[in-house]
Amino acid sequence: MKDPGVLELSTLSIPNLYAARALAWSWDGTKLNIATQTGAVLQLEAVLRRWVWRDAVEVQHVSAKQLVIARLAQDAPPLTVTAKLAPDIYNVRFIGNDWYAVCRTTNSLILCDLARGLTSEIPWSGTGERIYAAVGGACLIHRAGELSVVEYGLDRVLLTVRTERVNPHVLSVRINEARAAADARDNKRLAYLLDRQTVAVLDLVTGIQVGQWWHETRVDWLELNESGSLLLLRDTRRRLVLLRLQSGDKEIIASGVSFVQWVENSDAIVAQTPTHLLVWYSALDVSALEMLDCGGGIAVEARDNSVLFEGGSVPCLQLDSHRLAFNNALSNDDLVGCARYLNEVDGGADVAQLWRQLADRALAAEDILLAAKCYKEIGDDARTFYLEKTVELAINEGNGEVVTGMQSPLVRARLAILAGDLASAEEFYVKKAGQYDLAIQMYKQYNRWIEAIALAERSDPGSVQVLRQQYMDYLIATGKSERALATSSVQYSNARGREKERYTKVESRREKGSRLGEAGAALAAAGDERGAVRMWLRGGRARRAATLLLQNPILLRDTELTDAVHAQLLQEEWWEMAGEISEKKGDTSAAVEYYAKGHNFARAVQLAREACPGEVTRLEGEWGAWLVGARQAGAAVPHLIEAGDTRAALSAALRAHHYRKALHILQVIEDKESIREQCEQLGDHFISTQDWDTAERVLSECGLSERCVRAYNAAGKYEAGLKLAAKDLTEERAQEIYMPLAQKLRQEEQYRKAEQIYIGLGEHDEAISMYKEIGQYESMLRLVATYRNSLLEATRRHVAQALHASGDLRAAETYYLQAGEWKSAIQMYRSAGQWEGAERVARAHAPPAAQQQVALLWAAALGGVAGAKLLAARGLAAAGARWALQAQREAANIKSFDVCRLTLMITVTRLARSLDSVSMMGRMRLTGRLLPTYAVEHLLLESVAALHHSWTSATSGLRGLFLITCRQNFLRGLFLITCRQNFFVCEAPSGARPPAVADVADG
């Protein structure tokens, strides 16, 4: 027994089994193998239930809490699912193209990945969750505003976050998809939206938020790269943004993007714009962009180093597999593989940038041999020579081993020098190698004399004087005598003037300024701040002089020096520093003006509020105008409002696209006519955003209602446009706008919209006429009933007559009946020979007399036997006979008389066939019906009277003889009714005369 407990067992009898020598269960518990003594091997299946899902997956229930899921296509191994937290699995459903299964127990969920053979069982209760099975190798479960991340193979929830944005396009999970080595730490990250414009990235291992970024537009797609270090996102403006998570840098790399995807197993990006396919083979270098022609197709997927398209002339585009391999190797720190790829590339390809990129990575990895090779391939002879010398040093330091020699501080110092980090190189030389002379020589080689002298003062004070002399000689030799004089001792004071004259004549003014600037720096370093200020003033370095002056309150007391600096600042238009000096001197009004000229309006306004409040308004206005000119219109709005220039503030708000702020400003401006242009721009914006109420209010207030009306019409909002036109426009102007539009809509067969316009303009007759022209009589009558009710009946008759004339009798009938003209409907069908329609109308709407009349007229039109049968079928034989007698008396319609006579004969034939007995009392019994005697007598008497005038019409062929018994004795036995050819004919016996009509009538 596989499961403990009480089971109801059944017996399986196998003939000739003999003894079973071995029993074994299959690994999934679904089969039992039996080996018998005779050498037979039997396999018995042991499943509780088996079912197939959509001809794709087979599910075998081995026990209540265990099942086996197998793909029928055998493209994945069978998966055994066992419930650990509950006694049974009662529901199984498949999602994700049947590659994922969700098994539900009473208190848990089991999530299955059939492709990888992984299951995860997590505690779970309740229902109503939404499950996204395939999101970056994880399963996402969302319920009640909480999103849970489950990694397949782990029986726990990695992390739960709060979000309402659960569209798979704005969720991205990466679970250990790009680890550099097998022993590297787990790399699990989740990117999701906190709101429509805020992206958050979480580390699922630690639960710490990697970062949170706000985007100015709603995000509609995002995806992490496989390593989780880069994030691509696209906004509703179709802009593609690359976010570097480590540094937090955000960069827009493309616009108009409709398709974007990371290339599998790489950091390459493919994106499609309306014109080209964009390919970045490395997201780390977005400047290296390739643009390919996609032949008018639409990109649908990037797979197997190619991009598939739908439509267009190009079914797919192949990506450069070598470059993808290079970038993959580079991202995995496989520098040798990168070099191998570059060596195999065709010589015509431009791979210099790739060699340089590889060289930088090789230097970062301290692989100087590879770095030297890379620089050699590039053609950088200087770096190649330097690295070759470094390699030789490493070999010497490492006793022939480059790797060992790389640990030498001398080698590492040379690498630091190559990287431009002289401070680190000094540390290697001095602290680790103890080579002070090498560090000093390094500084001298790169003309860093100050650092060399400072190092010598710490390590070898005796050599300081020599270094100072060498530094002075260097300055003199390179034409920097002023700095040399400042650096030297007092014995060179007399030479300062001579050197100045000589170099003033030789060097240009610019070079002179440079030298004087360096000399001033040297004086400042030596503590002669006053001399430094004067030197900088002579060299045209007024800003440096002012900076030092402002930092030293003692120098500010030197009025002559301060005025000189101030004048020089004004001459060079360093207004802000001139303002600072004026403020220090106590001249606040001048300081305010200088601050304003230097565009430091914040300081100017602050100072003006304290010293001269009357200037604040003017300064605020200038500040706002300057911000507008500097393309900072949004920041200018509050300053223009402070200045009281609301019109300028309105223009600035519109320029900055702050439309709501502009709307608030508009409400305080009374003279709307003076800002019609701004109102028009603001109204156009609200029209574009479909904020019709605001747009109407803005445009109406400034007298631009017609523009709003036309916008309503362009958007198909005719009702709102007509309402506004009726309120703000003249009737003539509204007619000029809408009548051509209504005519256009009629031509485009948009009749309901044209009707809406006509009704809105009060042109009811035009709308009625339109429907009449196109034959839409229902709509026409609807309008007539609403706006011309007194003409409704006449219109219905007119419509019915028009339809009658056009041959649409059924529709004409409808309108005749709506108008109460059922007689006209019957007459219409009579004139058209459609007696069925006439009879149907009569039965539904006419009185019984009219119904009989229609039937009689129909029978008369048919004539002969057909007409007689028609009346007999409708039970109108008696009425037909009476009508025939009347017609005969009036000699009006002989044909009608004949028909009714035949009708009578047929009726009597039917009565005779149903006759059960002839009673002496004069009653005749019909099958299922009794007729009173007087009715039969009356009918027969009328027929006798009729036959009196058509005696000669009798035919031969006597078939039966019946005696008519009547109450009247003078008729008994006088006449014989003979049946000839199915017609009853009245005959007189020999010697008898036909009865007169008067006699029959009297009887």
JSON list of C-alpha atoms in Angstrom, two decimals, residues 485-612:
[
{"chain": "A", "resi": 485, "resn": "LEU", "atom": "CA", "xyz": [60.03, 85.39, -9.00]},
{"chain": "A", "resi": 486, "resn": "ALA", "atom": "CA", "xyz": [57.22, 84.81, -6.55]},
{"chain": "A", "resi": 487, "resn": "THR", "atom": "CA", "xyz": [58.65, 81.42, -5.70]},
{"chain": "A", "resi": 488, "resn": "SER", "atom": "CA", "xyz": [62.24, 82.56, -5.25]},
{"chain": "A", "resi": 489, "resn": "SER", "atom": "CA", "xyz": [63.75, 84.29, -2.25]},
{"chain": "A", "resi": 490, "resn": "VAL", "atom": "CA", "xyz": [64.37, 88.03, -1.72]},
{"chain": "A", "resi": 491, "resn": "GLN", "atom": "CA", "xyz": [67.53, 88.17, -3.87]},
{"chain": "A", "resi": 492, "resn": "TYR", "atom": "CA", "xyz": [65.38, 87.96, -6.95]},
{"chain": "A", "resi": 493, "resn": "SER", "atom": "CA", "xyz": [63.25, 91.02, -6.05]},
{"chain": "A", "resi": 494, "resn": "ASN", "atom": "CA", "xyz": [65.24, 93.37, -8.27]},
{"chain": "A", "resi": 495, "resn": "ALA", "atom": "CA", "xyz": [64.93, 91.00, -11.23]},
{"chain": "A", "resi": 496, "resn": "ARG", "atom": "CA", "xyz": [61.12, 91.07, -11.06]},
{"chain": "A", "resi": 497, "resn": "GLY", "atom": "CA", "xyz": [60.79, 94.37, -12.93]},
{"chain": "A", "resi": 498, "resn": "ARG", "atom": "CA", "xyz": [63.26, 93.37, -15.65]},
{"chain": "A", "resi": 499, "resn": "GLU", "atom": "CA", "xyz": [61.56, 90.05, -16.28]},
{"chain": "A", "resi": 500, "resn": "LYS", "atom": "CA", "xyz": [58.21, 91.77, -16.40]},
{"chain": "A", "resi": 501, "resn": "GLU", "atom": "CA", "xyz": [59.36, 94.25, -19.08]},
{"chain": "A", "resi": 502, "resn": "ARG", "atom": "CA", "xyz": [60.96, 91.54, -21.17]},
{"chain": "A", "resi": 503, "resn": "TYR", "atom": "CA", "xyz": [57.96, 89.26, -21.25]},
{"chain": "A", "resi": 504, "resn": "THR", "atom": "CA", "xyz": [55.47, 92.10, -21.70]},
{"chain": "A", "resi": 505, "resn": "LYS", "atom": "CA", "xyz": [57.16, 92.88, -24.99]},
{"chain": "A", "resi": 506, "resn": "VAL", "atom": "CA", "xyz": [57.46, 89.28, -26.14]},
{"chain": "A", "resi": 507, "resn": "GLU", "atom": "CA", "xyz": [54.34, 87.53, -25.00]},
{"chain": "A", "resi": 508, "resn": "SER", "atom": "CA", "xyz": [50.82, 88.41, -25.99]},
{"chain": "A", "resi": 509, "resn": "ARG", "atom": "CA", "xyz": [48.35, 89.82, -23.59]},
{"chain": "A", "resi": 510, "resn": "ARG", "atom": "CA", "xyz": [46.73, 86.47, -23.07]},
{"chain": "A", "resi": 511, "resn": "GLU", "atom": "CA", "xyz": [49.96, 84.75, -22.20]},
{"chain": "A", "resi": 512, "resn": "LYS", "atom": "CA", "xyz": [50.80, 87.63, -19.90]},
{"chain": "A", "resi": 513, "resn": "GLY", "atom": "CA", "xyz": [47.51, 87.21, -18.09]},
{"chain": "A", "resi": 514, "resn": "SER", "atom": "CA", "xyz": [48.18, 83.53, -17.69]},
{"chain": "A", "resi": 515, "resn": "ARG", "atom": "CA", "xyz": [51.60, 84.12, -16.21]},
{"chain": "A", "resi": 516, "resn": "LEU", "atom": "CA", "xyz": [50.35, 86.84, -13.88]},
{"chain": "A", "resi": 517, "resn": "GLY", "atom": "CA", "xyz": [47.56, 84.53, -12.78]},
{"chain": "A", "resi": 518, "resn": "GLU", "atom": "CA", "xyz": [50.04, 81.80, -11.89]},
{"chain": "A", "resi": 519, "resn": "ALA", "atom": "CA", "xyz": [52.24, 84.33, -10.14]},
{"chain": "A", "resi": 520, "resn": "GLY", "atom": "CA", "xyz": [49.28, 85.53, -8.10]},
{"chain": "A", "resi": 521, "resn": "ALA", "atom": "CA", "xyz": [48.52, 81.97, -7.11]},
{"chain": "A", "resi": 522, "resn": "ALA", "atom": "CA", "xyz": [52.11, 81.54, -5.99]},
{"chain": "A", "resi": 523, "resn": "LEU", "atom": "CA", "xyz": [51.95, 84.74, -3.93]},
{"chain": "A", "resi": 524, "resn": "ALA", "atom": "CA", "xyz": [48.69, 83.60, -2.33]},
{"chain": "A", "resi": 525, "resn": "ALA", "atom": "CA", "xyz": [50.27, 80.25, -1.50]},
{"chain": "A", "resi": 526, "resn": "ALA", "atom": "CA", "xyz": [53.21, 82.10, 0.07]},
{"chain": "A", "resi": 527, "resn": "GLY", "atom": "CA", "xyz": [50.84, 84.19, 2.21]},
{"chain": "A", "resi": 528, "resn": "ASP", "atom": "CA", "xyz": [51.18, 87.50, 0.33]},
{"chain": "A", "resi": 529, "resn": "GLU", "atom": "CA", "xyz": [47.46, 87.94, -0.27]},
{"chain": "A", "resi": 530, "resn": "ARG", "atom": "CA", "xyz": [47.66, 91.67, -0.99]},
{"chain": "A", "resi": 531, "resn": "GLY", "atom": "CA", "xyz": [50.36, 91.07, -3.58]},
{"chain": "A", "resi": 532, "resn": "ALA", "atom": "CA", "xyz": [48.36, 88.23, -5.04]},
{"chain": "A", "resi": 533, "resn": "VAL", "atom": "CA", "xyz": [45.35, 90.52, -5.45]},
{"chain": "A", "resi": 534, "resn": "ARG", "atom": "CA", "xyz": [47.43, 93.14, -7.22]},
{"chain": "A", "resi": 535, "resn": "MET", "atom": "CA", "xyz": [49.07, 90.51, -9.42]},
{"chain": "A", "resi": 536, "resn": "TRP", "atom": "CA", "xyz": [45.69, 89.12, -10.46]},
{"chain": "A", "resi": 537, "resn": "LEU", "atom": "CA", "xyz": [44.42, 92.58, -11.22]},
{"chain": "A", "resi": 538, "resn": "ARG", "atom": "CA", "xyz": [47.40, 93.19, -13.47]},
{"chain": "A", "resi": 539, "resn": "GLY", "atom": "CA", "xyz": [46.82, 89.88, -15.18]},
{"chain": "A", "resi": 540, "resn": "GLY", "atom": "CA", "xyz": [43.11, 90.52, -15.78]},
{"chain": "A", "resi": 541, "resn": "ARG", "atom": "CA", "xyz": [42.03, 88.01, -13.14]},
{"chain": "A", "resi": 542, "resn": "ALA", "atom": "CA", "xyz": [39.58, 90.28, -11.37]},
{"chain": "A", "resi": 543, "resn": "ARG", "atom": "CA", "xyz": [37.27, 87.48, -10.27]},
{"chain": "A", "resi": 544, "resn": "ARG", "atom": "CA", "xyz": [40.09, 85.58, -8.52]},
{"chain": "A", "resi": 545, "resn": "ALA", "atom": "CA", "xyz": [41.18, 88.84, -6.90]},
{"chain": "A", "resi": 546, "resn": "ALA", "atom": "CA", "xyz": [37.61, 89.55, -5.74]},
{"chain": "A", "resi": 547, "resn": "THR", "atom": "CA", "xyz": [37.25, 86.05, -4.34]},
{"chain": "A", "resi": 548, "resn": "LEU", "atom": "CA", "xyz": [40.37, 86.42, -2.24]},
{"chain": "A", "resi": 549, "resn": "LEU", "atom": "CA", "xyz": [39.34, 89.93, -1.24]},
{"chain": "A", "resi": 550, "resn": "LEU", "atom": "CA", "xyz": [35.93, 88.79, -0.01]},
{"chain": "A", "resi": 551, "resn": "GLN", "atom": "CA", "xyz": [37.50, 85.97, 1.97]},
{"chain": "A", "resi": 552, "resn": "ASN", "atom": "CA", "xyz": [39.81, 88.37, 3.85]},
{"chain": "A", "resi": 553, "resn": "PRO", "atom": "CA", "xyz": [38.05, 91.11, 5.86]},
{"chain": "A", "resi": 554, "resn": "ILE", "atom": "CA", "xyz": [41.36, 92.87, 6.43]},
{"chain": "A", "resi": 555, "resn": "LEU", "atom": "CA", "xyz": [41.82, 93.45, 2.71]},
{"chain": "A", "resi": 556, "resn": "LEU", "atom": "CA", "xyz": [38.31, 94.93, 2.50]},
{"chain": "A", "resi": 557, "resn": "ARG", "atom": "CA", "xyz": [39.46, 97.76, 4.74]},
{"chain": "A", "resi": 558, "resn": "ASP", "atom": "CA", "xyz": [41.98, 98.77, 2.06]},
{"chain": "A", "resi": 559, "resn": "THR", "atom": "CA", "xyz": [39.74, 101.22, 0.22]},
{"chain": "A", "resi": 560, "resn": "GLU", "atom": "CA", "xyz": [42.17, 101.75, -2.64]},
{"chain": "A", "resi": 561, "resn": "LEU", "atom": "CA", "xyz": [42.58, 98.06, -3.27]},
{"chain": "A", "resi": 562, "resn": "THR", "atom": "CA", "xyz": [38.85, 97.40, -2.92]},
{"chain": "A", "resi": 563, "resn": "ASP", "atom": "CA", "xyz": [37.96, 100.19, -5.35]},
{"chain": "A", "resi": 564, "resn": "ALA", "atom": "CA", "xyz": [40.50, 98.88, -7.84]},
{"chain": "A", "resi": 565, "resn": "VAL", "atom": "CA", "xyz": [39.05, 95.41, -7.69]},
{"chain": "A", "resi": 566, "resn": "HIS", "atom": "CA", "xyz": [35.51, 96.79, -7.91]},
{"chain": "A", "resi": 567, "resn": "ALA", "atom": "CA", "xyz": [36.35, 98.88, -10.97]},
{"chain": "A", "resi": 568, "resn": "GLN", "atom": "CA", "xyz": [38.03, 95.93, -12.64]},
{"chain": "A", "resi": 569, "resn": "LEU", "atom": "CA", "xyz": [34.97, 93.76, -11.96]},
{"chain": "A", "resi": 570, "resn": "LEU", "atom": "CA", "xyz": [32.70, 96.35, -13.52]},
{"chain": "A", "resi": 571, "resn": "GLN", "atom": "CA", "xyz": [34.98, 96.61, -16.52]},
{"chain": "A", "resi": 572, "resn": "GLU", "atom": "CA", "xyz": [34.94, 92.84, -17.04]},
{"chain": "A", "resi": 573, "resn": "GLU", "atom": "CA", "xyz": [31.18, 92.73, -16.20]},
{"chain": "A", "resi": 574, "resn": "TRP", "atom": "CA", "xyz": [31.46, 90.42, -13.23]},
{"chain": "A", "resi": 575, "resn": "TRP", "atom": "CA", "xyz": [28.30, 91.95, -11.84]},
{"chain": "A", "resi": 576, "resn": "GLU", "atom": "CA", "xyz": [27.59, 89.48, -9.09]},
{"chain": "A", "resi": 577, "resn": "MET", "atom": "CA", "xyz": [30.95, 89.86, -7.42]},
{"chain": "A", "resi": 578, "resn": "ALA", "atom": "CA", "xyz": [30.74, 93.62, -7.88]},
{"chain": "A", "resi": 579, "resn": "GLY", "atom": "CA", "xyz": [27.44, 93.45, -6.01]},
{"chain": "A", "resi": 580, "resn": "GLU", "atom": "CA", "xyz": [29.01, 91.46, -3.21]},
{"chain": "A", "resi": 581, "resn": "ILE", "atom": "CA", "xyz": [31.76, 94.02, -2.80]},
{"chain": "A", "resi": 582, "resn": "SER", "atom": "CA", "xyz": [29.22, 96.88, -2.91]},
{"chain": "A", "resi": 583, "resn": "GLU", "atom": "CA", "xyz": [27.19, 95.09, -0.26]},
{"chain": "A", "resi": 584, "resn": "LYS", "atom": "CA", "xyz": [30.27, 94.68, 1.90]},
{"chain": "A", "resi": 585, "resn": "LYS", "atom": "CA", "xyz": [30.97, 98.40, 1.47]},
{"chain": "A", "resi": 586, "resn": "GLY", "atom": "CA", "xyz": [27.40, 99.21, 2.55]},
{"chain": "A", "resi": 587, "resn": "ASP", "atom": "CA", "xyz": [26.18, 100.53, -0.81]},
{"chain": "A", "resi": 588, "resn": "THR", "atom": "CA", "xyz": [23.02, 98.37, -0.91]},
{"chain": "A", "resi": 589, "resn": "SER", "atom": "CA", "xyz": [21.25, 100.17, -3.77]},
{"chain": "A", "resi": 590, "resn": "ALA", "atom": "CA", "xyz": [24.28, 99.70, -6.03]},
{"chain": "A", "resi": 591, "resn": "ALA", "atom": "CA", "xyz": [24.58, 96.10, -4.85]},
{"chain": "A", "resi": 592, "resn": "VAL", "atom": "CA", "xyz": [20.96, 95.46, -5.80]},
{"chain": "A", "resi": 593, "resn": "GLU", "atom": "CA", "xyz": [21.55, 96.83, -9.29]},
{"chain": "A", "resi": 594, "resn": "TYR", "atom": "CA", "xyz": [24.73, 94.79, -9.75]},
{"chain": "A", "resi": 595, "resn": "TYR", "atom": "CA", "xyz": [23.02, 91.62, -8.54]},
{"chain": "A", "resi": 596, "resn": "ALA", "atom": "CA", "xyz": [20.22, 92.24, -11.00]},
{"chain": "A", "resi": 597, "resn": "LYS", "atom": "CA", "xyz": [22.67, 92.81, -13.85]},
{"chain": "A", "resi": 598, "resn": "GLY", "atom": "CA", "xyz": [24.42, 89.60, -12.90]},
{"chain": "A", "resi": 599, "resn": "HIS", "atom": "CA", "xyz": [21.04, 87.81, -12.94]},
{"chain": "A", "resi": 600, "resn": "ASN", "atom": "CA", "xyz": [21.33, 86.91, -9.27]},
{"chain": "A", "resi": 601, "resn": "PHE", "atom": "CA", "xyz": [17.80, 88.10, -8.76]},
{"chain": "A", "resi": 602, "resn": "ALA", "atom": "CA", "xyz": [17.23, 86.01, -5.66]},
{"chain": "A", "resi": 603, "resn": "ARG", "atom": "CA", "xyz": [19.93, 87.92, -3.80]},
{"chain": "A", "resi": 604, "resn": "ALA", "atom": "CA", "xyz": [18.84, 91.19, -5.37]},
{"chain": "A", "resi": 605, "resn": "VAL", "atom": "CA", "xyz": [15.22, 90.77, -4.26]},
{"chain": "A", "resi": 606, "resn": "GLN", "atom": "CA", "xyz": [16.23, 89.63, -0.80]},
{"chain": "A", "resi": 607, "resn": "LEU", "atom": "CA", "xyz": [18.48, 92.64, -0.35]},
{"chain": "A", "resi": 608, "resn": "ALA", "atom": "CA", "xyz": [15.86, 94.99, -1.84]},
{"chain": "A", "resi": 609, "resn": "ARG", "atom": "CA", "xyz": [13.21, 93.80, 0.62]},
{"chain": "A", "resi": 610, "resn": "GLU", "atom": "CA", "xyz": [15.52, 94.87, 3.43]},
{"chain": "A", "resi": 611, "resn": "ALA", "atom": "CA", "xyz": [16.99, 98.07, 1.98]},
{"chain": "A", "resi": 612, "resn": "CYS", "atom": "CA", "xyz": [14.67, 99.41, -0.75]}
]
